Amino acid sequence: MPASKTKKSKAPAKTKGAHPAVGTVLTPPWCVQVEFTEGCSRECSFCAVPVLKGGVGGYKFMTLETAEILFKQFADFIPDKRFELGMRGEPTMNPKYLKLIELFRRYLPKAQLMLVTNGVRMRKGKMEKVVRDVFAAGADFIMLDTYYPEREELFPAAFELPKDITVIDFYRDEYKLNPWYNNHRKLNNTVFVLDDLSKMSGIKRTKILNNHCGNAADQPTPQEPMMKKCVLPFRQFVVHWDGVVDFCCNDFGRDLVIGDIRKRTVEDMWWGKEMTAIRAMLRHGDRRFAHC
C-alpha cells in the first residue's frame, strides 16, 4: 500500500478485499499504545524496563507539545478507537499525566481511554483521590496491576473504593463489557484490579509474560524463531514518549523504529512500506527478524 494520505490509501478499510501485500483485509488500527513515561518505579525481574538506557527510575516524559501533535493526528485518523496509556514505564510518574489525559480528551472525545498503572501514586490512602482525578481528567477506566509487596496494600484497598466506582477483579469476575475491545465509551468509571502477573501469567489469554523481544532477562528466548502468525502489527499502533513510532509494543529496545510523528503522520506510517513488509512476513508465520 503506498504511503499516502489520499482517500485511495484508505481503500482496504472500506472494502472486503484483501490487502495486496499481506493477503488479508487491513483496516486502520483499533488500538493505540501511548507511552507517557519511559522508566518505571519498580524493577520486576520478568520485565524489560531495566534494559532502558536510564534504567529503573531514569524517567523520560512525553511533553504536552508532543502529545498535541499526536492527538491531533489521531483525531483525523481514528477518532473513536481504544487508547492505552502504559508501555515501557509508569504513566503516572509523568508530572503532567493528568494534563495529558485532559488534552487527549479534548481532541478525542469519542475514543476509549485506559490508564495502566502499578498503583505507585495510590498508596498510603491516596487511592480514591487518584482514581477520581484520573476519571475527572477524561480516562474511562484504569487497569491496576498490583505486584508484591505493594499488592498486599493495593489489592484490598481497591475493593474498598466507594460504590459509585465499579471495581472488577480481572482474574475472577465475569463481565460483559470486555475492556480489550472498543465499546464506544460504554465502559467508564471502572477499575480493573490485576493480581501479581508473575504469579498469574497465562490464566487469561491477554495476560501472558513474554521476553519483550529478548530484553526480559528471566524470560526464555527460543533457539529458533517461532514460525507462527502474529496479529499485533495488524491492529495496534505504538507511540513512544518522544513521538517515535515502533512496530510493536514488545520492542522495549526500540530496535525496529518506523518513524516519528513530527516528521510523518500516523496515517502515513500505518499504511507505509515498513509496516506493510512486517505484516507480510508475520501473516505467513515468518519471524526471521531479530525482534520476533
Short mmCIF file of C-alpha atoms in Angstrom, two decimals:
data_model
loop_
_atom_site.label_atom_id
_atom_site.label_comp_id
_atom_site.label_asym_id
_atom_site.label_seq_id
_atom_site.Cartn_x
_atom_site.Cartn_y
_atom_site.Cartn_z
CA MET A 1 0.00 0.00 0.00
CA PRO A 2 1.53 3.34 -0.99
CA ALA A 3 2.33 5.69 1.86
CA SER A 4 -0.31 8.28 1.06
CA LYS A 5 -2.88 10.42 2.80
CA THR A 6 -5.35 10.32 -0.06
CA LYS A 7 -8.72 8.60 0.16
CA LYS A 8 -7.36 5.89 -2.09
CA SER A 9 -4.82 4.88 0.59
CA LYS A 10 -7.71 4.01 2.92
CA ALA A 11 -9.50 1.71 0.49
CA PRO A 12 -8.72 -1.57 2.30
CA ALA A 13 -10.53 -0.27 5.38
CA LYS A 14 -13.71 0.27 3.41
CA THR A 15 -13.84 -2.87 1.32
CA LYS A 16 -13.93 -6.63 1.87
CA GLY A 17 -10.98 -7.20 -0.44
CA ALA A 18 -7.57 -8.32 0.71
CA HIS A 19 -4.61 -6.02 1.09
CA PRO A 20 -2.36 -6.88 -1.89
CA ALA A 21 0.82 -7.16 0.17
CA VAL A 22 -0.43 -9.09 3.19
CA GLY A 23 -3.28 -11.08 1.67
CA THR A 24 -5.87 -10.07 4.24
CA VAL A 25 -8.25 -7.21 5.00
CA LEU A 26 -6.35 -4.35 6.58
CA THR A 27 -8.18 -1.63 8.50
CA PRO A 28 -6.92 1.34 10.48
CA PRO A 29 -5.66 0.37 13.95
CA TRP A 30 -8.31 -0.31 16.58
CA CYS A 31 -5.85 0.03 19.46
CA VAL A 32 -3.12 2.60 20.13
CA GLN A 33 -0.43 2.24 22.80
CA VAL A 34 0.84 5.61 24.06
CA GLU A 35 3.88 5.95 26.33
CA PHE A 36 3.56 8.93 28.70
CA THR A 37 6.68 7.83 30.59
CA GLU A 38 9.81 5.86 29.82
CA GLY A 39 11.06 4.33 33.06
CA CYS A 40 9.30 2.70 35.97
CA SER A 41 9.08 2.97 39.75
CA ARG A 42 9.55 -0.81 40.10
CA GLU A 43 12.15 -3.32 39.00
CA CYS A 44 10.33 -6.55 38.16
CA SER A 45 12.53 -9.47 37.17
CA PHE A 46 10.16 -10.50 34.37
CA CYS A 47 10.06 -7.03 32.76
CA ALA A 48 12.44 -5.45 30.25
CA VAL A 49 12.43 -1.95 31.80
CA PRO A 50 16.00 -2.47 33.16
CA VAL A 51 17.32 -2.53 29.57
CA LEU A 52 16.33 1.10 29.07
CA LYS A 53 19.26 3.50 29.00
CA GLY A 54 18.14 5.32 32.10
CA GLY A 55 17.40 2.11 33.98
CA VAL A 56 14.75 1.90 36.64
CA GLY A 57 13.70 5.41 37.64
CA GLY A 58 15.56 7.00 34.71
CA TYR A 59 12.46 8.80 33.58
CA LYS A 60 11.76 10.46 30.25
CA PHE A 61 8.40 12.14 29.81
CA MET A 62 6.08 12.92 26.93
CA THR A 63 5.52 16.67 26.69
CA LEU A 64 2.24 18.45 26.09
CA GLU A 65 3.62 19.68 22.76
CA THR A 66 4.38 16.15 21.52
CA ALA A 67 1.05 14.87 22.80
CA GLU A 68 -0.87 17.61 20.97
CA ILE A 69 0.78 16.69 17.66
CA LEU A 70 -0.14 13.06 18.29
CA PHE A 71 -3.73 13.59 19.39
CA LYS A 72 -4.47 15.98 16.53
CA GLN A 73 -3.36 13.35 14.03
CA PHE A 74 -5.43 10.61 15.62
CA ALA A 75 -8.47 12.87 15.80
CA ASP A 76 -8.39 12.86 11.98
CA PHE A 77 -7.38 9.22 11.54
CA ILE A 78 -9.20 7.11 14.17
CA PRO A 79 -11.32 9.36 16.44
CA ASP A 80 -13.31 6.61 18.17
CA LYS A 81 -10.96 3.69 18.88
CA ARG A 82 -9.19 2.46 22.02
CA PHE A 83 -6.09 4.09 23.50
CA GLU A 84 -3.93 2.59 26.26
CA LEU A 85 -1.52 4.59 28.39
CA GLY A 86 1.36 2.41 29.52
CA MET A 87 4.13 0.52 27.70
CA ARG A 88 7.74 0.88 28.94
CA GLY A 89 7.08 2.83 32.11
CA GLU A 90 4.68 4.06 34.76
CA PRO A 91 2.49 6.77 33.17
CA THR A 92 1.55 8.44 36.46
CA MET A 93 5.20 9.31 37.13
CA ASN A 94 4.90 11.93 34.39
CA PRO A 95 4.30 15.16 36.37
CA LYS A 96 1.78 16.25 33.74
CA TYR A 97 -0.06 12.95 33.29
CA LEU A 98 -3.45 14.42 34.23
CA LYS A 99 -2.98 17.37 31.86
CA LEU A 100 -2.01 14.91 29.12
CA ILE A 101 -5.22 12.95 29.71
CA GLU A 102 -7.22 16.18 29.57
CA LEU A 103 -5.52 17.09 26.29
CA PHE A 104 -6.31 13.65 24.88
CA ARG A 105 -9.98 14.02 25.78
CA ARG A 106 -10.16 17.46 24.22
CA TYR A 107 -9.08 16.11 20.83
CA LEU A 108 -10.63 12.64 21.07
CA PRO A 109 -13.98 12.93 22.87
CA LYS A 110 -15.31 9.67 21.40
CA ALA A 111 -12.26 7.47 21.98
CA GLN A 112 -11.94 4.96 24.80
CA LEU A 113 -9.03 5.68 27.15
CA MET A 114 -7.40 3.23 29.55
CA LEU A 115 -4.68 4.06 32.07
CA VAL A 116 -2.40 1.17 33.08
CA THR A 117 -0.69 1.73 36.44
CA ASN A 118 1.16 -0.19 39.13
CA GLY A 119 -0.54 1.99 41.75
CA VAL A 120 2.57 3.83 42.88
CA ARG A 121 0.58 7.04 43.38
CA MET A 122 -2.33 5.23 45.04
CA ARG A 123 -0.50 4.02 48.12
CA LYS A 124 -0.89 5.26 51.70
CA GLY A 125 -4.57 6.10 51.49
CA LYS A 126 -4.41 8.06 48.23
CA MET A 127 -6.23 5.56 46.01
CA GLU A 128 -9.65 7.20 45.89
CA LYS A 129 -8.25 10.65 45.16
CA VAL A 130 -6.01 9.42 42.35
CA VAL A 131 -8.79 7.31 40.82
CA ARG A 132 -11.24 10.21 40.85
CA ASP A 133 -8.63 12.60 39.43
CA VAL A 134 -7.92 10.20 36.54
CA PHE A 135 -11.61 9.81 35.73
CA ALA A 136 -12.23 13.56 36.03
CA ALA A 137 -9.38 14.22 33.59
CA GLY A 138 -11.07 12.02 30.99
CA ALA A 139 -9.98 8.39 31.33
CA ASP A 140 -12.68 5.73 31.03
CA PHE A 141 -11.12 3.01 33.13
CA ILE A 142 -7.99 2.03 35.00
CA MET A 143 -6.05 -1.21 34.82
CA LEU A 144 -4.40 -1.51 38.24
CA ASP A 145 -1.53 -4.00 38.05
CA THR A 146 -0.60 -5.00 41.58
CA TYR A 147 2.74 -6.62 42.45
CA TYR A 148 4.24 -7.95 45.66
CA PRO A 149 4.90 -6.49 48.17
CA GLU A 150 2.72 -3.47 47.25
CA ARG A 151 -0.01 -5.88 46.22
CA GLU A 152 -0.75 -6.57 49.91
CA GLU A 153 -1.84 -2.94 50.33
CA LEU A 154 -3.27 -2.08 46.91
CA PHE A 155 -5.37 -5.17 46.14
CA PRO A 156 -7.69 -4.97 49.18
CA ALA A 157 -7.76 -1.16 49.09
CA ALA A 158 -9.23 -1.21 45.57
CA PHE A 159 -12.26 -3.18 46.78
CA GLU A 160 -12.88 -0.61 49.50
CA LEU A 161 -13.45 2.21 46.99
CA PRO A 162 -16.89 3.88 47.17
CA LYS A 163 -19.77 2.12 45.42
CA ASP A 164 -20.05 4.74 42.67
CA ILE A 165 -16.72 3.42 41.33
CA THR A 166 -17.04 -0.02 39.73
CA VAL A 167 -14.25 -2.38 40.80
CA ILE A 168 -13.69 -5.66 38.95
CA ASP A 169 -11.25 -8.45 39.77
CA PHE A 170 -9.72 -9.11 36.37
CA TYR A 171 -8.92 -12.76 37.00
CA ARG A 172 -12.04 -13.67 38.96
CA ASP A 173 -15.07 -11.70 37.86
CA GLU A 174 -17.13 -12.21 34.74
CA TYR A 175 -18.07 -9.05 32.90
CA LYS A 176 -19.90 -8.26 29.69
CA LEU A 177 -18.03 -5.15 28.59
CA ASN A 178 -14.63 -6.60 27.81
CA PRO A 179 -12.04 -3.82 28.14
CA TRP A 180 -9.87 -5.29 25.40
CA TYR A 181 -12.37 -4.25 22.73
CA ASN A 182 -13.57 -0.81 21.80
CA ASN A 183 -17.03 -0.24 23.23
CA HIS A 184 -17.52 3.42 22.33
CA ARG A 185 -17.13 4.57 25.95
CA LYS A 186 -19.95 2.43 27.33
CA LEU A 187 -17.48 1.27 29.95
CA ASN A 188 -16.37 4.04 32.29
CA ASN A 189 -15.65 4.90 35.90
CA THR A 190 -14.29 1.37 36.32
CA VAL A 191 -11.15 -0.03 37.94
CA PHE A 192 -9.91 -3.45 36.85
CA VAL A 193 -7.64 -4.95 39.51
CA LEU A 194 -4.99 -7.43 38.39
CA ASP A 195 -3.19 -9.74 40.77
CA ASP A 196 0.60 -10.11 40.51
CA LEU A 197 1.29 -11.04 36.87
CA SER A 198 4.37 -13.06 37.77
CA LYS A 199 2.06 -15.49 39.57
CA MET A 200 -0.95 -15.23 37.25
CA SER A 201 0.62 -15.38 33.79
CA GLY A 202 -1.41 -17.45 31.34
CA ILE A 203 -4.64 -17.56 33.32
CA LYS A 204 -6.05 -15.00 30.88
CA ARG A 205 -5.15 -15.12 27.19
CA THR A 206 -4.47 -11.39 27.20
CA LYS A 207 -2.03 -11.55 30.11
CA ILE A 208 0.94 -13.78 29.38
CA LEU A 209 4.55 -12.95 30.20
CA ASN A 210 6.95 -12.79 27.25
CA ASN A 211 10.56 -11.80 26.76
CA HIS A 212 9.88 -8.38 25.19
CA CYS A 213 11.88 -9.08 22.04
CA GLY A 214 14.58 -10.84 24.05
CA ASN A 215 15.09 -7.98 26.52
CA ALA A 216 13.46 -9.52 29.62
CA ALA A 217 16.31 -11.27 31.40
CA ASP A 218 14.41 -14.07 33.13
CA GLN A 219 12.05 -14.97 30.28
CA PRO A 220 13.16 -17.73 27.88
CA THR A 221 14.31 -16.90 24.36
CA PRO A 222 13.83 -19.67 21.78
CA GLN A 223 16.82 -21.02 19.90
CA GLU A 224 14.95 -20.58 16.62
CA PRO A 225 12.25 -18.03 15.63
CA MET A 226 8.67 -19.06 16.36
CA MET A 227 7.18 -19.79 12.96
CA LYS A 228 3.66 -18.64 13.70
CA LYS A 229 1.48 -15.68 12.79
CA CYS A 230 1.24 -12.52 14.86
CA VAL A 231 -1.64 -10.05 14.65
CA LEU A 232 -0.31 -7.13 16.69
CA PRO A 233 1.02 -5.02 13.76
CA PHE A 234 -2.34 -5.54 12.00
CA ARG A 235 -4.39 -3.95 14.76
CA GLN A 236 -2.12 -1.95 17.08
CA PHE A 237 -0.18 1.31 16.74
CA VAL A 238 2.68 2.19 19.13
CA VAL A 239 3.94 5.69 20.03
CA HIS A 240 6.77 6.34 22.50
CA TRP A 241 7.24 9.30 24.82
CA ASP A 242 9.22 11.32 22.25
CA GLY A 243 6.89 10.70 19.30
CA VAL A 244 8.88 7.81 17.87
CA VAL A 245 6.72 5.05 16.37
CA ASP A 246 7.74 1.43 16.85
CA PHE A 247 6.40 -1.64 15.07
CA CYS A 248 5.34 -3.43 18.27
CA CYS A 249 4.74 -2.71 21.96
CA ASN A 250 7.08 -5.59 22.86
CA ASP A 251 10.13 -3.95 21.28
CA PHE A 252 11.45 -2.44 24.52
CA GLY A 253 14.84 -1.71 22.97
CA ARG A 254 13.27 0.27 20.10
CA ASP A 255 15.29 -1.74 17.62
CA LEU A 256 12.80 -1.53 14.76
CA VAL A 257 11.58 2.06 14.51
CA ILE A 258 9.05 3.01 11.84
CA GLY A 259 9.17 6.79 12.07
CA ASP A 260 8.46 9.94 14.05
CA ILE A 261 5.12 11.76 14.36
CA ARG A 262 6.94 15.08 13.93
CA LYS A 263 8.20 14.00 10.50
CA ARG A 264 5.48 11.65 9.23
CA THR A 265 1.80 11.32 10.00
CA VAL A 266 0.49 8.31 11.90
CA GLU A 267 -1.72 7.51 8.92
CA ASP A 268 1.24 7.54 6.55
CA MET A 269 3.22 5.22 8.81
CA TRP A 270 0.32 2.81 9.31
CA TRP A 271 -0.13 2.29 5.55
CA GLY A 272 3.57 2.70 4.79
CA LYS A 273 6.07 0.29 3.25
CA GLU A 274 7.78 -0.59 6.55
CA MET A 275 4.65 -1.84 8.31
CA THR A 276 3.44 -3.48 5.11
CA ALA A 277 6.66 -5.51 4.86
CA ILE A 278 6.44 -6.57 8.51
CA ARG A 279 2.81 -7.64 8.14
CA ALA A 280 3.56 -9.63 5.00
CA MET A 281 6.16 -11.68 6.88
CA LEU A 282 4.10 -12.17 10.03
CA ARG A 283 0.99 -13.20 8.15
CA HIS A 284 2.96 -16.16 6.78
CA GLY A 285 4.38 -17.03 10.18
CA ASP A 286 7.81 -15.74 9.21
CA ARG A 287 9.51 -14.23 12.26
CA ARG A 288 13.03 -14.31 10.91
CA PHE A 289 13.96 -10.85 12.08
CA ALA A 290 15.66 -10.25 15.41
CA HIS A 291 12.81 -8.57 17.24
CA CYS A 292 10.41 -11.50 16.88
#
